[in-house]
Coordinates of C-alpha atoms and ligand atoms in Angstrom, one line a residue:
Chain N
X1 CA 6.9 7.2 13.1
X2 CA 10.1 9.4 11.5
X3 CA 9.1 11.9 9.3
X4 CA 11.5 9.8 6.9
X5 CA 9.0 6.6 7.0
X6 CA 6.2 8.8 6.4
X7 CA 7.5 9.4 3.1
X8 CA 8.9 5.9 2.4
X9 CA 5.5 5.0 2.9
X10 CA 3.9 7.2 1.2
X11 CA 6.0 6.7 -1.9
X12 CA 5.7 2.9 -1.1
X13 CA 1.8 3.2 -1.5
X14 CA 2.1 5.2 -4.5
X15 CA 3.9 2.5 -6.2
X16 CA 1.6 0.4 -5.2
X17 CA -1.5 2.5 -6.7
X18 CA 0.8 2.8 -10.0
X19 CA 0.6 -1.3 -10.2
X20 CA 4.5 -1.9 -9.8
X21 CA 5.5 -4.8 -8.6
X22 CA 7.4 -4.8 -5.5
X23 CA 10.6 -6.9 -5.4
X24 CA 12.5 -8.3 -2.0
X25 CA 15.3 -5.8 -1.8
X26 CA 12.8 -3.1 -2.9
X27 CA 11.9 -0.8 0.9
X28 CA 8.7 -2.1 2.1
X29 CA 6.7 -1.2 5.3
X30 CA 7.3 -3.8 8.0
X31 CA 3.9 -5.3 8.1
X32 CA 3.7 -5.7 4.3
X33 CA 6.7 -7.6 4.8
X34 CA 5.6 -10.1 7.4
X35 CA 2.3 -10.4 6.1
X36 CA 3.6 -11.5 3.1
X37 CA 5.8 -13.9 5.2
X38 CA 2.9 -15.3 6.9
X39 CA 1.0 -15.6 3.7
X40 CA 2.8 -17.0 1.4
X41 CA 4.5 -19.5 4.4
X42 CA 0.9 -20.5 4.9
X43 CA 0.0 -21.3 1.2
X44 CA 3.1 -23.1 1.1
X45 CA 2.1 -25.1 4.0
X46 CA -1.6 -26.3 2.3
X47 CA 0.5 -27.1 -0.9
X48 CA 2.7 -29.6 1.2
X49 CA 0.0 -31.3 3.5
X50 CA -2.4 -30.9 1.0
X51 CA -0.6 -34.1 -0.4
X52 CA -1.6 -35.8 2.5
X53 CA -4.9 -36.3 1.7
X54 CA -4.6 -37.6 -1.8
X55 CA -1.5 -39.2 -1.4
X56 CA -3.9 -41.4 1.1
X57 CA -5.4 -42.6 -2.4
X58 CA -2.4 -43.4 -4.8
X59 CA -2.0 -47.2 -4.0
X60 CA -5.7 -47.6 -4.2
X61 CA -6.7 -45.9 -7.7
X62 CA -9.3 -47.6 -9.8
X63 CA -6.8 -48.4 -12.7
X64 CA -3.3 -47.0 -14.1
X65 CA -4.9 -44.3 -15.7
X66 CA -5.6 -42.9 -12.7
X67 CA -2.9 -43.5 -10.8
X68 CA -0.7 -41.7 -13.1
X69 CA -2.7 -38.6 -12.9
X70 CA -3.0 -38.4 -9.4
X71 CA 0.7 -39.4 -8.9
X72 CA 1.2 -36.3 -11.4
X73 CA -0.9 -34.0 -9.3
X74 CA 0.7 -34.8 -6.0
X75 CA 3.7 -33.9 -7.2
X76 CA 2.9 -30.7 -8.7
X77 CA 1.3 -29.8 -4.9
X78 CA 5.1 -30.6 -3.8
X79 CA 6.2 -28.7 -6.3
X80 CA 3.9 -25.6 -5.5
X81 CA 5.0 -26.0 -2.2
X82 CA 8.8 -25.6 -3.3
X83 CA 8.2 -22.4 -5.8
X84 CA 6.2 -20.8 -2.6
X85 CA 8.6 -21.6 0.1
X86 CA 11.5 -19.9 -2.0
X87 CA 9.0 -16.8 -2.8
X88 CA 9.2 -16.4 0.7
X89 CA 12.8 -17.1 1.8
X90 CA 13.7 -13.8 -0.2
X91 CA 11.8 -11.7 2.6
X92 CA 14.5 -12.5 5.3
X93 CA 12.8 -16.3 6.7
X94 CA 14.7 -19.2 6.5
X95 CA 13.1 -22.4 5.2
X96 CA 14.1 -24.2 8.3
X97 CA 12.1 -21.6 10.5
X98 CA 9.1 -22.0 8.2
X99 CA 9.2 -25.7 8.4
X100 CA 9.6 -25.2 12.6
X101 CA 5.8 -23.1 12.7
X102 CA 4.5 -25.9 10.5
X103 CA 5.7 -28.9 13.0
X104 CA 4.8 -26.8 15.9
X105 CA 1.2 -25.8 14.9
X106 CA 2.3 -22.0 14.5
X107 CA 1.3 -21.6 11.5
X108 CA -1.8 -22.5 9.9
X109 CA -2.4 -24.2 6.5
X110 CA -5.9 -24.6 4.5
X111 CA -8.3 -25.9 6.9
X112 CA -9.8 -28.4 3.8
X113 CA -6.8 -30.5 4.2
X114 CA -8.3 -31.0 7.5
X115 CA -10.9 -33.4 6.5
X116 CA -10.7 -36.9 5.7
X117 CA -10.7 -38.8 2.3
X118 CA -12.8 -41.4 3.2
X119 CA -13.6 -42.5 -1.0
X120 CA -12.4 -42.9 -4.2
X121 CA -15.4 -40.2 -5.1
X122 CA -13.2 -37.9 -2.6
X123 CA -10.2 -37.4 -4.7
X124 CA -12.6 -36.5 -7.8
X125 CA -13.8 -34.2 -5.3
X126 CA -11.2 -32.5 -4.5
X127 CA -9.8 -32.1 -7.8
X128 CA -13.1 -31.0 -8.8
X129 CA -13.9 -28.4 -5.9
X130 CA -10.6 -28.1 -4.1
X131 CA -8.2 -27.5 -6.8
X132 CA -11.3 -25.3 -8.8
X133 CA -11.4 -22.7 -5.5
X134 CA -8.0 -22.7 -5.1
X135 CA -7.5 -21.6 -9.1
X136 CA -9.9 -18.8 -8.2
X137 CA -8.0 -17.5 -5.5
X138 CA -4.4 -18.3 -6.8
X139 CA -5.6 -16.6 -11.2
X140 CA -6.1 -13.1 -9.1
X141 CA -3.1 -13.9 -6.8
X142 CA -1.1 -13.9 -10.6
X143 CA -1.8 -9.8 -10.5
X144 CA -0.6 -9.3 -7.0
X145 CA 1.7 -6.9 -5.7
X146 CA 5.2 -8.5 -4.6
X147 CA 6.8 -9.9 -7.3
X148 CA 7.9 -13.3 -6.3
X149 CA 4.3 -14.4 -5.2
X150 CA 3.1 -13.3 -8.5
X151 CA 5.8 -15.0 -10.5
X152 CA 4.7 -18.2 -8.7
X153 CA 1.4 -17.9 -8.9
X154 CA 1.7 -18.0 -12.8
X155 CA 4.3 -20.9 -12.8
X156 CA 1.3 -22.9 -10.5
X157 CA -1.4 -21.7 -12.2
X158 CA -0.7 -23.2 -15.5
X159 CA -0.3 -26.6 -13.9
X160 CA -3.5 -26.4 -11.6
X161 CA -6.0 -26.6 -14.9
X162 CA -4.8 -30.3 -15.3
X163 CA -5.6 -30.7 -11.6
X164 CA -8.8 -29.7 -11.7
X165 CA -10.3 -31.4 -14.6
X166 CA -8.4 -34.8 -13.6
X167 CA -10.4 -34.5 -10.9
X168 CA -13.6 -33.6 -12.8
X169 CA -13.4 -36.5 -15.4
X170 CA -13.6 -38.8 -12.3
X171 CA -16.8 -37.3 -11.3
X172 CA -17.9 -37.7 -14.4
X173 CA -16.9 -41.1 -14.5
X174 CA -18.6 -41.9 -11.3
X175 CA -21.6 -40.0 -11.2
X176 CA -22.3 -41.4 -15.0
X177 CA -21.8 -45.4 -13.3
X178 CA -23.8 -47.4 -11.3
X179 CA -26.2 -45.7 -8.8
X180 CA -23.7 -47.1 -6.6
X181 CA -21.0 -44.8 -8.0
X182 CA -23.4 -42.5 -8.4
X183 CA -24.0 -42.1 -4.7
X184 CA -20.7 -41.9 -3.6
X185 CA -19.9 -39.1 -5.8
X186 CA -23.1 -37.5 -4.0
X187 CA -21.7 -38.6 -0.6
X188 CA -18.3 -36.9 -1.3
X189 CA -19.8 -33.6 -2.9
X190 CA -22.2 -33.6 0.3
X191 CA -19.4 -33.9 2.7
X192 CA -16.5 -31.3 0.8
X193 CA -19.4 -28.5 -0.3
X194 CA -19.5 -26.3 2.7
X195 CA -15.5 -26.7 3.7
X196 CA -15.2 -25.9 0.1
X197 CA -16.3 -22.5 0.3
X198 CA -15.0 -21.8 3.4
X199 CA -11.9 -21.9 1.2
X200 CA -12.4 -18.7 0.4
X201 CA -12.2 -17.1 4.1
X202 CA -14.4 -15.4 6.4
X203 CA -17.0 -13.3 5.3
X204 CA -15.8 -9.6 4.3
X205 CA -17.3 -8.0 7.2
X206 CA -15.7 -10.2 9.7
X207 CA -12.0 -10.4 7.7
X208 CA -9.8 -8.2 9.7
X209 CA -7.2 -7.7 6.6
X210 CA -9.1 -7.5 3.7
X211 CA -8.9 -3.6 4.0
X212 CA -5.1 -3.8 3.7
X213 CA -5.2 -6.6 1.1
X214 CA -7.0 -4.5 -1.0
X215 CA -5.0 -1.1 -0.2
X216 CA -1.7 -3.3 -0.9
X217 CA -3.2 -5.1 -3.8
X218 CA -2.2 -8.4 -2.3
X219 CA -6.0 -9.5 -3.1
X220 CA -7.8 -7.8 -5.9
X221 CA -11.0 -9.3 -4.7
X222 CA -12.6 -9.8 -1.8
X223 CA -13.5 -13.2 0.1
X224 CA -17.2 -13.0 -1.2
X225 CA -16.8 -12.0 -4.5
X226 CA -14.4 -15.0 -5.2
X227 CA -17.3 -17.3 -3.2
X228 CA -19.7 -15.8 -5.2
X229 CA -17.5 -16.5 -8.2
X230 CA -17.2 -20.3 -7.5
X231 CA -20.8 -21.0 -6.8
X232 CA -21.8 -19.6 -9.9
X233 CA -19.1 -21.3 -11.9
X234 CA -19.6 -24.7 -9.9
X235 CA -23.6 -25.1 -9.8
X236 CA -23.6 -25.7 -13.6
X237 CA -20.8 -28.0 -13.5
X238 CA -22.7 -30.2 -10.4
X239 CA -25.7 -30.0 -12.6
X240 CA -23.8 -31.4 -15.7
X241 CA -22.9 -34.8 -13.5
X242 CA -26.7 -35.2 -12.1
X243 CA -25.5 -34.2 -8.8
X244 CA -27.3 -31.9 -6.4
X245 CA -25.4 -29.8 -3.8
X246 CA -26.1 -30.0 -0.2
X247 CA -27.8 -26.4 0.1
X248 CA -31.5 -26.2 0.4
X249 CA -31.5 -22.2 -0.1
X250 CA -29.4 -22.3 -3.2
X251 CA -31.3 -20.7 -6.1
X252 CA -30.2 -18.6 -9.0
X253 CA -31.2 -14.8 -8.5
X254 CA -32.1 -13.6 -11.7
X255 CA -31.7 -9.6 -10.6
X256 CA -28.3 -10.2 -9.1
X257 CA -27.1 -13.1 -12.1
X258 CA -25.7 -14.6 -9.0
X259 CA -26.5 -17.9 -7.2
X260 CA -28.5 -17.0 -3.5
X261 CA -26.4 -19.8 -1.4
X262 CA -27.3 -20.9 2.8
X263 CA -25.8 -19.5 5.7
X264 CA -22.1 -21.1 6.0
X265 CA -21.5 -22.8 9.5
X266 CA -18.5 -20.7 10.6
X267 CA -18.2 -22.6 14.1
X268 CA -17.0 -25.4 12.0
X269 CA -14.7 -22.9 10.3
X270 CA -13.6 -21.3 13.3
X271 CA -13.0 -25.1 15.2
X272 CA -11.0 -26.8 12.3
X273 CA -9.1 -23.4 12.1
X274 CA -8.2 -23.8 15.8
X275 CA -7.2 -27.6 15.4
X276 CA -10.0 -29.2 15.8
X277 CA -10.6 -30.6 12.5
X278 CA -11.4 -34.5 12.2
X279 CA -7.6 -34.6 10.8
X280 CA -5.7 -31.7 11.9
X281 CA -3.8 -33.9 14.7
X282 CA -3.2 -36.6 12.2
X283 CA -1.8 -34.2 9.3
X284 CA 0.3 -33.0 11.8
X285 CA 1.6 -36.3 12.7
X286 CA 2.6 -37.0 9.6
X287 CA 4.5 -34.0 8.6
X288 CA 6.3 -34.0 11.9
X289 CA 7.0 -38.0 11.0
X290 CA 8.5 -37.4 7.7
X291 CA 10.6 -34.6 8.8
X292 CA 12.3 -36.3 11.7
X293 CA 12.6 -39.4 10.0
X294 CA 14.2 -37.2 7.1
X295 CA 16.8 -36.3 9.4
X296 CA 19.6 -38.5 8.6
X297 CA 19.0 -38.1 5.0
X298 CA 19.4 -34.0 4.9
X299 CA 22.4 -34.3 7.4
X300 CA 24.5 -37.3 5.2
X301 CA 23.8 -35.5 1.9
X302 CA 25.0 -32.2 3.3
X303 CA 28.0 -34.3 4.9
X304 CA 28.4 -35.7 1.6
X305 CA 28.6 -32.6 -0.4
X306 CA 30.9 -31.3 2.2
X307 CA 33.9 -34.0 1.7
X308 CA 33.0 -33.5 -1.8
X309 CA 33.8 -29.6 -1.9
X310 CA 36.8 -29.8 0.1
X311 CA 38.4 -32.5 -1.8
X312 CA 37.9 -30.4 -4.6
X313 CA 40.1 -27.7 -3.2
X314 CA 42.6 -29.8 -2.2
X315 CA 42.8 -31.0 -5.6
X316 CA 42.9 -27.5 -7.2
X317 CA 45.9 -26.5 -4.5
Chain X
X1 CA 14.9 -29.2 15.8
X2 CA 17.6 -28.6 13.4
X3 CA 19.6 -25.4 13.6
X4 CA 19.5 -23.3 10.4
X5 CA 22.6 -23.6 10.0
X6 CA 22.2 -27.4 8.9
X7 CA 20.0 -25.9 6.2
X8 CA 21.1 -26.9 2.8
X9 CA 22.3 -24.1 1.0
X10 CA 20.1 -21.7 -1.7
X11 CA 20.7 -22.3 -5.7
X12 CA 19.4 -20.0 -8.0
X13 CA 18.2 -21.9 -11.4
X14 CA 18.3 -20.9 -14.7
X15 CA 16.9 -22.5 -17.9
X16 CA 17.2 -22.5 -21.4
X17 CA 13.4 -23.2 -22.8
X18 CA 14.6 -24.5 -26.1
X19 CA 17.6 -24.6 -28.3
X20 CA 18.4 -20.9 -29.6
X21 CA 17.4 -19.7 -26.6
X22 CA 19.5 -17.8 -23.8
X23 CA 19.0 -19.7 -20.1
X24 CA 16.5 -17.4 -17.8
X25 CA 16.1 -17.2 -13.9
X26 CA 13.5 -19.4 -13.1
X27 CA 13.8 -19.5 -9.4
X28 CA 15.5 -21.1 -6.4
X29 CA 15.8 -24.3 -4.3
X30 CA 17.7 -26.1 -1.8
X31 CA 20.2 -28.5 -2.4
X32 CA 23.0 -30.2 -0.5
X33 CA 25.7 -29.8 -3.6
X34 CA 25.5 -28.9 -7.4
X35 CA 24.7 -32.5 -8.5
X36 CA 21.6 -32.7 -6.3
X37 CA 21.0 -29.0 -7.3
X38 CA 20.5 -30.1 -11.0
X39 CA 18.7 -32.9 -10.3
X40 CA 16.3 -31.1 -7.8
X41 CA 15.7 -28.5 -10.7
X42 CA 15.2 -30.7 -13.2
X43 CA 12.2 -32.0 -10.6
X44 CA 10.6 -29.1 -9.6
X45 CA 11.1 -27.1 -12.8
X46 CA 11.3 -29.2 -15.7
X47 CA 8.1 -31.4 -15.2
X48 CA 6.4 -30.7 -18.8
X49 CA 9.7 -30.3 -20.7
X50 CA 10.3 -26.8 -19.8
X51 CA 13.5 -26.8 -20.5
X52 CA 17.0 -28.4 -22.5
X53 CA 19.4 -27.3 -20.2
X54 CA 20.0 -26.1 -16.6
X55 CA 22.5 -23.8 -15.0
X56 CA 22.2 -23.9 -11.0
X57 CA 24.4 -21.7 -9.0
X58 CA 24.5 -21.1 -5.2
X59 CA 22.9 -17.8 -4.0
X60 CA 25.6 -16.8 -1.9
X61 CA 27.5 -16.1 -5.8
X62 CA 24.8 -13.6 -6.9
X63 CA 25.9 -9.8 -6.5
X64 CA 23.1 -7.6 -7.4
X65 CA 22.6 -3.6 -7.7
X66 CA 20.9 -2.3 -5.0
X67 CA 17.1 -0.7 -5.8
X68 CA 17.8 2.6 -4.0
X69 CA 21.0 2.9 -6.6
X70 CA 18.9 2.6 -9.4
X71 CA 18.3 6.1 -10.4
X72 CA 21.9 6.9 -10.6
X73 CA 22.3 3.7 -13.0
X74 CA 19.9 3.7 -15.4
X75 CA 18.6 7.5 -15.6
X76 CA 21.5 8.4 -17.3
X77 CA 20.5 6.4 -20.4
X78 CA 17.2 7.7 -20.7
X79 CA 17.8 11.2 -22.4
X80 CA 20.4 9.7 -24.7
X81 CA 18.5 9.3 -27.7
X82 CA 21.2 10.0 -30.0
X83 CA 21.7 6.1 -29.7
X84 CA 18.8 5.2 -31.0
X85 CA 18.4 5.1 -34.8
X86 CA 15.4 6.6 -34.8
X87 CA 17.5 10.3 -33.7
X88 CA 18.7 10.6 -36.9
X89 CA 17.1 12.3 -39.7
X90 CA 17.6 10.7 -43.3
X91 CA 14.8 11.5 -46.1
X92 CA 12.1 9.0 -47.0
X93 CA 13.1 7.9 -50.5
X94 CA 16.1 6.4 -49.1
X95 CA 16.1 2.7 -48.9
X96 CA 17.7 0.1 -46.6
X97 CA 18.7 2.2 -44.1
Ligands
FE2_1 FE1 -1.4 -26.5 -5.9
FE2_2 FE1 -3.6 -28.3 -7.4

């Protein structure tokens, strides 16, 4: 390293300790700027086939009530996806490249879009628990240090409150029904607990980059403190709709005023991440699907616009 | 796989929030021509009436300063403080002023 960068990067991190935010033509150290890429790319990613999952729902919704919500939702996730995807274009990657790792199975995306929707309780679920750990992670992301991800982050984060308590007021609706209802709400809080908080990553001591997250201030907090964060916000909420959560161990410590929680199976953590979910092949499959068959629509429109703009010069000469 | 070259190009979107108000950058997204470029704002950044009125305009139109110049631009202004009002010294008792 020049005695040049040294500085650059010194004056870099001290911009960084005084809380500036960092903007895309500002100087930045390489690996700040593809690790940025790579995260943000990758959020992106679990807004897009994150509609997957619920989208597997929108024909089939109860009544009209909550078909509009959930149609709502969905398209919010696209629209995350969008405001993400143009956060990162402005470090030097082109959408098309981004789009390429996500068809190829490059790059990775949330592994809880990995699992199926197998109930109507499922989409309450996620709502409920998905969209709730993911406005965790995303309220300290608003405070992070590059400029365009922050500026996102506050754009999504004042549409992900609806998300979450759309999702919540079909718990409530179910877990308030017929023991019938009742236990499929159980069913689907059993099956999305644990890949819930895995959400949140692997535990601090075994997360490579959450030293130069918090040196960068690309995370403010660490993987277990937002867990920790969740549970204790959650329990109360599960306890309000009757429902128990699938942890024997869990039990409120009264010296720490945290929830004590079970060991988290990080095989199954460390297989979906690989692709080894019970959807990750299908997801892909349908991303790869809609893009291809999308093909002929991006190339006319661009056609289109093409003999559009050239007639307009020809008119103007 | 598509070349990036097929990509459709960057706009760059700006919105007024509500009559009075001056139109602010709200972001960017791809479009194939301006038309579609309204109408994909309008989509991704209007959902909860946001806004009364879009301007789009492709990227490739913005020229912007460059960060390392911005010392030389702006310092300049910062020990000017004649032109501020508050430089001037007029007594207390004096009214509307
Ligand atoms: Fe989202
Ligand atoms: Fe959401």
């Amino acid at each position: 390293m020049t005695q040049k960068e040294i500085s650059l990067e010194e004056q870099f991190q001290a911009r960084i300790d005084r809380g500036e935010s960092i903007e895309p033509k500002d100087w930045m150290p390489e690996k700040y700027r593809k690790t940025h890429i790579r995260q943000i790319s990758q959020h992106a990613h679990s807004e897009v086939v994150g509609m997957l999952p619920e989208g597997n729902w929108i024909t089939r919704t109860p009544n009209l009530r909550r078909k509009v919500g959930l149609l709502a939702k969905v398209q919010d996730e696209a629209g995350h996806g969008l405001y993400l995807y143009s956060a990162a274009e402005t470090l030097g990657i082109s959408r098309d490249e981004m789009f390429e790792q996500l068809h190829t199975g490059k790059a990775k995306y949330s592994s809880i879009f990995n699992y199926p929707t197998l109930s109507w309780a499922d989409i309450g679920t996620i709502g409920w628990l998905v969209d709730g750990a993911a406005i965790i992670n995303q309220v300290m992301l608003t405070r992070t240090s590059f400029g365009p991800y922050a500026r996102a982050m506050v754009r999504i984060c004042k549409e992900e409150s609806f998300h979450q308590r759309q999702g919540y007021e079909i718990m409530i609706g179910l877990s308030h029904g017929t023991p019938e209802q009742k236990e499929m709400a159980q069913d689907a809080l059993n099956r999305f607990w644990w890949p819930s908080l895995m959400m949140f990553g692997p535990k601090d001591d075994e997360s490579p980059n959450t030293e130069m997250s918090v040196k960068w201030k690309i995370k403010r907090k660490t993987n277990d403190e937002l867990r920790q964060q969740f549970i204790d916000i959650t329990i109360p909420q599960a306890e309000y709709l009757g429902l128990t959560v699938p942890d024997p161990d869990l039990k409120w410590n009264e010296e720490r005023g945290h929830y004590d929680f079970g060991a988290i199976d990080w095989d199954e953590f460390w297989q979906v991440v690989k692709g080894n979910g019970p959807c990750n092949k299908e997801r892909l499959a349908a991303r790869n699907k809609a893009w291809d068959e999308g093909a002929w629509v991006r190339d006319a429109a661009l056609a289109h616009a093409e003999k559009k703009a050239s007639k307009n010069v020809s008119k103007v000469a | 796989m598509m070349s990036k070259n097929n990509e459709w190009p960057i706009w760059e979107v700006f919105i007024r929030s509500k009559n009075g108000l001056e139109h602010r950058h709200v972001g960017s997204l791809h479009a194939a021509g301006e038309e579609m470029a309204l109408e994909n704002a309008r989509d991704v950044y209007t959902r909860r009436q946001e806004g009364v009125s879009i301007w789009v305009v492709e990227s490739k139109h913005i020229h912007a300063t460059n960060p390392s110049e911005a010392g030389e631009l702006f310092e300049p202004a910062a020990d000017k403080v004649y032109r501020h009002p508050t430089f001037y010294d007029l007594p207390e008792e004096l009214k509307h002023i």
